[in-house]
Amino acid sequence: MKKLLNTLFVTTPDTYLSRDGENVVIKNEEEVLARYPLHNLEAICTFGYAGVSPALMGACAERHISLTFMTRNGRFLARVTGEDRGNVVLRKEQYRISDDERRSALAARNMIIGKLYNHKWILERAVRDYALRIDTARIKQVSASLSETMKLVRHVEDLDILRGMEGAAAVQYNSVFDSLILQQKEHFFFHGRNKRPPLDNVNALLSFAYTLLANDTKAALESVGLDAYVGFLHRDRPGRASLALDLMEELRGVYADRFVLSLINKRLIHDKGFHKKENGAVIMDEETRKKVIMAWQERKQEKIMHPYLNEKISWGLVPYAQALLLARYIRGDLDEYPPFLWK
C-alpha cells in the first residue's frame, strides 16, 4: 500500500518555487513566504505559478515527487515526474485490452457499476437524512432506476451500449442533484451540467473538484505503472488522460459531488466568492479557491473502511487503492476489477 504523504498546494499568485538544501522554498520576489521539507511531500501542485527552479525540478524528479502546474482557474497544464519505472508487461497488457473493444467494455463496466451504485446511495442517504426537506418520491424513483440500470450493465459487452446506459443514468442523477443542495439556494442551484466554461456557481465548484480528482487519479495510476492516457471507456485522444477519467467515474459522486455539496450546505463558501465574466463563465476568486483546496486536503485525511480491502484508509488513498486493484486485474491476478462501492 502506497503511503499518502502531503500534497503542497501553492495558490498565492506570482510565487517562485526553488530549492534550499532539502526544502522547497516559496518566494514572492525576494520575500520568503514559506518553506517545506521535501521528505514530507508526495506532490506539489501550483496554481498560476511564476516559475520553478531547475534545481527543485531535479530534486522532485529524484525523489519521485510529482510537480503539477495548473492555471489559476484550476485547468490542468502539465505534470512533471521522474524516471518512469513502470512494469512494461503490465502496460503491454493494458494496451492489448484497450485495442479490443469487447475487453475494454468488460473492464469498464464494473467502473460504471461502481458509479451507479455510489450515485444510488448518495440519493438513498439523502432520503434517510432529509426526508422532510426533499422530494423523496422523485429521488426514490431515480434510485430504483439506477438499480435497474446496474443489473443491465452487468451483462454489457459493447462499449457504445455501455456509454449509452451511463449517459442516460447520469441524466437521471443530475435531474435530482439540485434537491441535494439544502442551503443558499438563491445562489447555489443546479439546472444541469455545463463546463468549458461553467456557467453557474455549482458547476464552477464541480469542475474544480473534478480537476483535483483527475490529478489524483492520474498520479495514482502512474504510481502503479499504468499508462494514464490509454483508457477503456474513454478512448484515445491526444493530451487526454483517458484511464484517469475511467477511474474517476466511480469516484465522482462520493468523492467530488459530496464534497461540493458539503461546501455549500455547511456554508463553507459563499456566493460573493464567485464572479461572472463577460462570456458568461463563472470563476472563483483567490480566497474561495484557497478555502476549497484546504477543505479538499482535510477531506482526503478523513478515514473510511475500504469495502473490498476491508482496511481503514484515508479518502486520499482511495484512488491509489483502486489503481492497485486495477493493475492486479490487468495482470490477471483478479478475475474482475472490484470497483469502490460506498454506502
Tab-separated table of C-alpha atoms in Angstrom:
chain	number	residue	atom	x	y	z
A	1	MET	CA	0.000	0.000	0.000
A	2	LYS	CA	1.313	3.373	-1.001
A	3	LYS	CA	1.611	5.752	1.953
A	4	LEU	CA	-0.262	9.013	1.390
A	5	LEU	CA	2.061	11.893	2.124
A	6	ASN	CA	1.169	15.555	1.987
A	7	THR	CA	0.415	17.411	-1.211
A	8	LEU	CA	1.593	21.024	-1.213
A	9	PHE	CA	-0.826	23.370	-2.987
A	10	VAL	CA	0.618	26.773	-3.901
A	11	THR	CA	-2.212	29.218	-4.635
A	12	THR	CA	-0.573	32.560	-3.879
A	13	PRO	CA	-0.152	34.385	-7.220
A	14	ASP	CA	3.255	35.420	-8.590
A	15	THR	CA	5.232	32.982	-6.466
A	16	TYR	CA	8.512	31.325	-7.402
A	17	LEU	CA	9.468	27.875	-6.142
A	18	SER	CA	13.094	26.977	-5.522
A	19	ARG	CA	15.249	24.505	-3.606
A	20	ASP	CA	17.296	25.195	-0.491
A	21	GLY	CA	19.003	22.010	0.661
A	22	GLU	CA	16.236	19.527	1.423
A	23	ASN	CA	13.487	22.146	1.386
A	24	VAL	CA	11.179	23.704	-1.168
A	25	VAL	CA	11.143	27.477	-0.724
A	26	ILE	CA	8.226	29.644	-1.860
A	27	LYS	CA	9.113	33.239	-2.684
A	28	ASN	CA	7.288	36.345	-3.807
A	29	GLU	CA	10.028	38.428	-5.403
A	30	GLU	CA	12.680	38.425	-2.654
A	31	GLU	CA	10.343	37.665	0.252
A	32	VAL	CA	10.333	34.079	1.528
A	33	LEU	CA	6.710	33.152	2.190
A	34	ALA	CA	7.220	29.580	3.371
A	35	ARG	CA	9.477	26.540	3.232
A	36	TYR	CA	8.614	22.862	3.489
A	37	PRO	CA	10.835	19.761	3.863
A	38	LEU	CA	10.846	17.706	0.680
A	39	HIS	CA	10.747	14.416	2.585
A	40	ASN	CA	7.255	15.336	3.865
A	41	LEU	CA	5.841	15.816	0.367
A	42	GLU	CA	4.362	13.447	-2.170
A	43	ALA	CA	3.312	16.074	-4.679
A	44	ILE	CA	3.419	19.803	-5.358
A	45	CYS	CA	0.538	21.468	-7.177
A	46	THR	CA	0.964	25.117	-8.109
A	47	PHE	CA	-1.719	27.455	-9.475
A	48	GLY	CA	-0.797	30.434	-11.604
A	49	TYR	CA	2.930	29.995	-10.963
A	50	ALA	CA	5.693	32.485	-11.796
A	51	GLY	CA	8.295	29.751	-12.135
A	52	VAL	CA	10.122	26.773	-10.634
A	53	SER	CA	13.884	26.438	-10.400
A	54	PRO	CA	15.651	23.634	-12.324
A	55	ALA	CA	17.250	22.558	-9.050
A	56	LEU	CA	13.837	21.995	-7.445
A	57	MET	CA	12.513	20.164	-10.511
A	58	GLY	CA	15.531	17.873	-10.402
A	59	ALA	CA	15.129	17.249	-6.675
A	60	CYS	CA	11.446	16.398	-7.144
A	61	ALA	CA	12.263	14.039	-10.016
A	62	GLU	CA	14.908	12.212	-7.963
A	63	ARG	CA	12.507	11.792	-5.042
A	64	HIS	CA	9.506	10.881	-7.240
A	65	ILE	CA	7.602	13.976	-6.085
A	66	SER	CA	5.184	14.942	-8.837
A	67	LEU	CA	5.123	18.609	-9.814
A	68	THR	CA	1.811	19.721	-11.298
A	69	PHE	CA	1.107	23.054	-12.980
A	70	MET	CA	-2.437	24.432	-13.064
A	71	THR	CA	-3.936	27.695	-14.239
A	72	ARG	CA	-5.362	29.980	-11.569
A	73	ASN	CA	-8.825	28.708	-12.539
A	74	GLY	CA	-7.858	25.083	-11.933
A	75	ARG	CA	-7.221	23.920	-15.517
A	76	PHE	CA	-4.512	21.281	-15.782
A	77	LEU	CA	-1.427	22.381	-17.748
A	78	ALA	CA	1.339	19.868	-17.167
A	79	ARG	CA	2.710	17.309	-14.747
A	80	VAL	CA	6.423	16.641	-14.297
A	81	THR	CA	7.641	13.375	-12.778
A	82	GLY	CA	10.894	11.488	-12.518
A	83	GLU	CA	12.021	8.393	-14.393
A	84	ASP	CA	9.171	6.086	-15.307
A	85	ARG	CA	9.869	2.703	-13.752
A	86	GLY	CA	6.551	1.080	-14.637
A	87	ASN	CA	6.116	-2.555	-15.499
A	88	VAL	CA	6.368	-2.937	-19.300
A	89	VAL	CA	4.485	-6.256	-19.232
A	90	LEU	CA	1.628	-4.621	-17.332
A	91	ARG	CA	1.434	-1.729	-19.792
A	92	LYS	CA	1.539	-4.004	-22.835
A	93	GLU	CA	-1.444	-5.936	-21.469
A	94	GLN	CA	-3.225	-2.632	-20.794
A	95	TYR	CA	-2.691	-1.674	-24.447
A	96	ARG	CA	-3.999	-5.057	-25.628
A	97	ILE	CA	-7.200	-4.593	-23.619
A	98	SER	CA	-7.626	-1.039	-24.902
A	99	ASP	CA	-7.237	-2.186	-28.510
A	100	ASP	CA	-10.018	-4.775	-28.055
A	101	GLU	CA	-13.386	-3.033	-27.635
A	102	ARG	CA	-15.074	-6.075	-26.097
A	103	ARG	CA	-12.325	-6.499	-23.484
A	104	SER	CA	-12.451	-2.747	-22.863
A	105	ALA	CA	-16.181	-2.978	-22.182
A	106	LEU	CA	-15.621	-5.855	-19.744
A	107	ALA	CA	-13.002	-3.784	-17.902
A	108	ALA	CA	-15.026	-0.572	-17.895
A	109	ARG	CA	-18.436	-1.899	-16.964
A	110	ASN	CA	-17.511	-2.513	-13.318
A	111	MET	CA	-16.366	1.100	-13.068
A	112	ILE	CA	-19.787	2.179	-14.330
A	113	ILE	CA	-21.498	-0.196	-11.903
A	114	GLY	CA	-19.479	1.471	-9.146
A	115	LYS	CA	-20.576	4.897	-10.366
A	116	LEU	CA	-24.269	3.955	-10.478
A	117	TYR	CA	-24.102	2.205	-7.109
A	118	ASN	CA	-22.481	5.204	-5.457
A	119	HIS	CA	-24.921	7.642	-7.037
A	120	LYS	CA	-27.792	5.472	-5.818
A	121	TRP	CA	-26.551	5.533	-2.246
A	122	ILE	CA	-25.919	9.266	-2.299
A	123	LEU	CA	-29.626	9.616	-3.066
A	124	GLU	CA	-30.697	6.977	-0.558
A	125	ARG	CA	-28.711	8.637	2.202
A	126	ALA	CA	-30.326	11.983	1.364
A	127	VAL	CA	-33.759	10.374	1.696
A	128	ARG	CA	-32.762	8.899	5.044
A	129	ASP	CA	-31.336	12.120	6.459
A	130	TYR	CA	-33.519	14.834	4.882
A	131	ALA	CA	-36.835	13.155	4.089
A	132	LEU	CA	-38.857	16.246	5.092
A	133	ARG	CA	-36.801	18.663	3.014
A	134	ILE	CA	-36.560	16.919	-0.347
A	135	ASP	CA	-38.822	15.286	-2.949
A	136	THR	CA	-38.402	11.746	-1.643
A	137	ALA	CA	-40.786	10.198	-4.172
A	138	ARG	CA	-38.824	11.551	-7.139
A	139	ILE	CA	-35.458	10.632	-5.626
A	140	LYS	CA	-36.684	7.110	-4.804
A	141	GLN	CA	-37.817	6.778	-8.413
A	142	VAL	CA	-34.369	7.729	-9.720
A	143	SER	CA	-32.703	5.418	-7.194
A	144	ALA	CA	-34.816	2.482	-8.357
A	145	SER	CA	-33.980	3.284	-11.977
A	146	LEU	CA	-30.263	3.283	-11.174
A	147	SER	CA	-30.659	-0.153	-9.588
A	148	GLU	CA	-32.295	-1.499	-12.735
A	149	THR	CA	-29.589	0.015	-14.927
A	150	MET	CA	-26.906	-1.645	-12.800
A	151	LYS	CA	-28.443	-5.053	-13.472
A	152	LEU	CA	-28.335	-4.407	-17.211
A	153	VAL	CA	-24.798	-3.001	-17.207
A	154	ARG	CA	-23.570	-6.194	-15.537
A	155	HIS	CA	-24.037	-8.076	-18.801
A	156	VAL	CA	-22.990	-5.441	-21.359
A	157	GLU	CA	-20.120	-6.335	-23.689
A	158	ASP	CA	-20.432	-3.426	-26.125
A	159	LEU	CA	-18.785	-0.051	-25.445
A	160	ASP	CA	-21.403	2.044	-27.260
A	161	ILE	CA	-24.245	0.400	-25.323
A	162	LEU	CA	-22.312	0.900	-22.089
A	163	ARG	CA	-21.793	4.601	-22.850
A	164	GLY	CA	-25.471	4.988	-23.669
A	165	MET	CA	-26.558	3.439	-20.374
A	166	GLU	CA	-24.069	5.517	-18.404
A	167	GLY	CA	-25.210	8.697	-20.132
A	168	ALA	CA	-28.903	8.022	-19.528
A	169	ALA	CA	-28.239	7.243	-15.868
A	170	ALA	CA	-26.180	10.443	-15.488
A	171	VAL	CA	-29.085	12.497	-16.857
A	172	GLN	CA	-31.416	10.975	-14.270
A	173	TYR	CA	-28.980	11.552	-11.405
A	174	ASN	CA	-28.403	15.150	-12.496
A	175	SER	CA	-32.153	15.733	-12.655
A	176	VAL	CA	-32.381	15.422	-8.850
A	177	PHE	CA	-28.952	16.734	-7.882
A	178	ASP	CA	-30.391	20.192	-7.183
A	179	SER	CA	-32.576	18.637	-4.468
A	180	LEU	CA	-29.423	17.759	-2.523
A	181	ILE	CA	-28.492	21.446	-2.218
A	182	LEU	CA	-30.169	22.431	1.035
A	183	GLN	CA	-28.628	25.818	1.806
A	184	GLN	CA	-28.019	29.086	-0.066
A	185	LYS	CA	-30.449	28.004	-2.790
A	186	GLU	CA	-30.768	31.500	-4.211
A	187	HIS	CA	-27.104	31.484	-5.237
A	188	PHE	CA	-26.262	27.779	-5.499
A	189	PHE	CA	-28.505	25.816	-7.846
A	190	PHE	CA	-28.024	23.065	-10.401
A	191	HIS	CA	-30.082	23.020	-13.589
A	192	GLY	CA	-27.787	20.696	-15.494
A	193	ARG	CA	-24.109	20.084	-16.065
A	194	ASN	CA	-22.232	22.718	-18.051
A	195	LYS	CA	-18.492	23.148	-18.493
A	196	ARG	CA	-15.855	24.797	-20.678
A	197	PRO	CA	-16.854	27.199	-19.234
A	198	PRO	CA	-19.043	26.559	-16.164
A	199	LEU	CA	-21.991	28.953	-16.196
A	200	ASP	CA	-23.060	28.927	-12.534
A	201	ASN	CA	-21.546	28.620	-9.066
A	202	VAL	CA	-22.256	24.907	-8.596
A	203	ASN	CA	-20.789	23.930	-11.952
A	204	ALA	CA	-17.712	26.041	-11.222
A	205	LEU	CA	-17.232	24.088	-7.984
A	206	LEU	CA	-17.854	20.735	-9.668
A	207	SER	CA	-15.380	21.480	-12.466
A	208	PHE	CA	-12.706	22.474	-9.961
A	209	ALA	CA	-13.307	19.388	-7.803
A	210	TYR	CA	-13.189	17.116	-10.867
A	211	THR	CA	-9.879	18.706	-11.882
A	212	LEU	CA	-8.416	17.979	-8.453
A	213	LEU	CA	-9.757	14.416	-8.546
A	214	ALA	CA	-8.434	13.829	-12.076
A	215	ASN	CA	-4.977	14.898	-10.956
A	216	ASP	CA	-5.146	12.479	-8.015
A	217	THR	CA	-6.326	9.539	-10.140
A	218	LYS	CA	-3.705	10.214	-12.806
A	219	ALA	CA	-0.957	10.241	-10.192
A	220	ALA	CA	-2.342	7.043	-8.671
A	221	LEU	CA	-2.336	5.199	-11.997
A	222	GLU	CA	1.188	6.282	-12.817
A	223	SER	CA	2.344	5.214	-9.359
A	224	VAL	CA	1.388	1.578	-10.077
A	225	GLY	CA	2.947	1.537	-13.539
A	226	LEU	CA	-0.150	2.054	-15.703
A	227	ASP	CA	-0.430	4.478	-18.612
A	228	ALA	CA	-2.973	7.100	-17.555
A	229	TYR	CA	-3.531	8.137	-21.194
A	230	VAL	CA	-4.731	4.760	-22.516
A	231	GLY	CA	-8.262	4.100	-21.334
A	232	PHE	CA	-11.061	1.610	-21.829
A	233	LEU	CA	-14.350	3.527	-21.674
A	234	HIS	CA	-12.733	6.806	-22.739
A	235	ARG	CA	-10.886	6.157	-25.993
A	236	ASP	CA	-7.541	7.545	-27.086
A	237	ARG	CA	-7.359	11.274	-27.632
A	238	PRO	CA	-4.104	13.274	-27.694
A	239	GLY	CA	-3.497	15.007	-24.383
A	240	ARG	CA	-6.385	13.322	-22.547
A	241	ALA	CA	-5.674	11.058	-19.568
A	242	SER	CA	-8.376	8.584	-20.611
A	243	LEU	CA	-7.699	5.901	-17.997
A	244	ALA	CA	-7.724	8.544	-15.245
A	245	LEU	CA	-11.174	9.605	-16.484
A	246	ASP	CA	-12.261	5.945	-16.434
A	247	LEU	CA	-11.120	5.501	-12.850
A	248	MET	CA	-12.783	8.783	-11.884
A	249	GLU	CA	-16.223	7.578	-12.900
A	250	GLU	CA	-16.895	5.537	-9.769
A	251	LEU	CA	-15.420	8.281	-7.545
A	252	ARG	CA	-17.118	11.370	-8.987
A	253	GLY	CA	-20.207	11.140	-6.807
A	254	VAL	CA	-18.768	10.011	-3.482
A	255	TYR	CA	-15.501	11.923	-3.769
A	256	ALA	CA	-16.284	15.147	-5.654
A	257	ASP	CA	-20.075	15.659	-5.692
A	258	ARG	CA	-20.488	15.053	-1.958
A	259	PHE	CA	-17.522	17.324	-1.302
A	260	VAL	CA	-19.138	20.165	-3.267
A	261	LEU	CA	-22.472	19.624	-1.518
A	262	SER	CA	-20.796	19.797	1.892
A	263	LEU	CA	-19.098	23.084	1.000
A	264	ILE	CA	-22.444	24.619	0.116
A	265	ASN	CA	-24.668	23.045	2.768
A	266	LYS	CA	-22.202	23.757	5.580
A	267	ARG	CA	-21.803	27.321	4.304
A	268	LEU	CA	-18.056	26.963	3.998
A	269	ILE	CA	-18.195	29.033	0.818
A	270	HIS	CA	-20.471	31.907	-0.208
A	271	ASP	CA	-21.729	33.496	-3.392
A	272	LYS	CA	-19.512	36.561	-3.003
A	273	GLY	CA	-16.526	34.366	-3.852
A	274	PHE	CA	-17.768	33.820	-7.421
A	275	HIS	CA	-17.661	36.210	-10.364
A	276	LYS	CA	-19.237	36.051	-13.817
A	277	LYS	CA	-17.128	37.119	-16.795
A	278	GLU	CA	-18.390	38.784	-19.962
A	279	ASN	CA	-18.650	35.449	-21.784
A	280	GLY	CA	-20.864	34.036	-19.004
A	281	ALA	CA	-18.139	31.932	-17.390
A	282	VAL	CA	-18.247	31.759	-13.600
A	283	ILE	CA	-14.920	31.693	-11.751
A	284	MET	CA	-13.887	31.563	-8.110
A	285	ASP	CA	-11.811	34.296	-6.526
A	286	GLU	CA	-8.474	33.556	-4.896
A	287	GLU	CA	-9.817	33.368	-1.341
A	288	THR	CA	-12.588	30.927	-2.241
A	289	ARG	CA	-10.157	28.752	-4.190
A	290	LYS	CA	-7.935	28.568	-1.118
A	291	LYS	CA	-10.892	27.533	1.040
A	292	VAL	CA	-11.867	24.803	-1.414
A	293	ILE	CA	-8.334	23.427	-1.584
A	294	MET	CA	-7.947	23.465	2.202
A	295	ALA	CA	-11.252	21.628	2.592
A	296	TRP	CA	-10.200	19.142	-0.111
A	297	GLN	CA	-7.000	18.368	1.755
A	298	GLU	CA	-8.898	17.944	5.010
A	299	ARG	CA	-11.373	15.587	3.343
A	300	LYS	CA	-8.507	13.480	1.990
A	301	GLN	CA	-7.310	12.885	5.552
A	302	GLU	CA	-10.673	11.524	6.743
A	303	LYS	CA	-10.780	7.770	7.303
A	304	ILE	CA	-13.025	5.269	5.582
A	305	MET	CA	-13.267	1.481	5.569
A	306	HIS	CA	-12.404	0.254	2.084
A	307	PRO	CA	-15.233	-2.122	1.082
A	308	TYR	CA	-13.039	-4.583	-0.836
A	309	LEU	CA	-9.736	-4.432	1.042
A	310	ASN	CA	-11.584	-4.331	4.375
A	311	GLU	CA	-8.946	-1.935	5.607
A	312	LYS	CA	-9.362	1.529	7.090
A	313	ILE	CA	-7.620	4.084	4.898
A	314	SER	CA	-7.862	7.820	4.273
A	315	TRP	CA	-10.066	9.150	1.477
A	316	GLY	CA	-6.896	10.409	-0.191
A	317	LEU	CA	-5.671	6.837	-0.560
A	318	VAL	CA	-8.818	5.595	-2.319
A	319	PRO	CA	-7.587	6.431	-5.866
A	320	TYR	CA	-4.317	4.639	-5.099
A	321	ALA	CA	-6.156	1.593	-3.760
A	322	GLN	CA	-8.326	1.434	-6.888
A	323	ALA	CA	-5.330	1.892	-9.185
A	324	LEU	CA	-3.613	-1.000	-7.432
A	325	LEU	CA	-6.682	-3.215	-7.830
A	326	LEU	CA	-6.976	-2.234	-11.493
A	327	ALA	CA	-3.331	-3.187	-12.073
A	328	ARG	CA	-3.942	-6.564	-10.415
A	329	TYR	CA	-6.958	-7.135	-12.671
A	330	ILE	CA	-4.977	-6.259	-15.802
A	331	ARG	CA	-2.166	-8.613	-14.730
A	332	GLY	CA	-4.704	-11.407	-14.323
A	333	ASP	CA	-4.423	-11.668	-10.531
A	334	LEU	CA	-8.141	-10.833	-10.209
A	335	ASP	CA	-10.963	-12.221	-12.354
A	336	GLU	CA	-12.760	-8.849	-12.321
A	337	TYR	CA	-11.940	-5.300	-11.359
A	338	PRO	CA	-13.541	-4.568	-7.944
A	339	PRO	CA	-14.999	-1.043	-8.030
A	340	PHE	CA	-15.203	1.202	-4.989
A	341	LEU	CA	-18.702	0.711	-3.583
A	342	TRP	CA	-19.663	3.286	-0.974
A	343	LYS	CA	-22.677	3.086	1.308
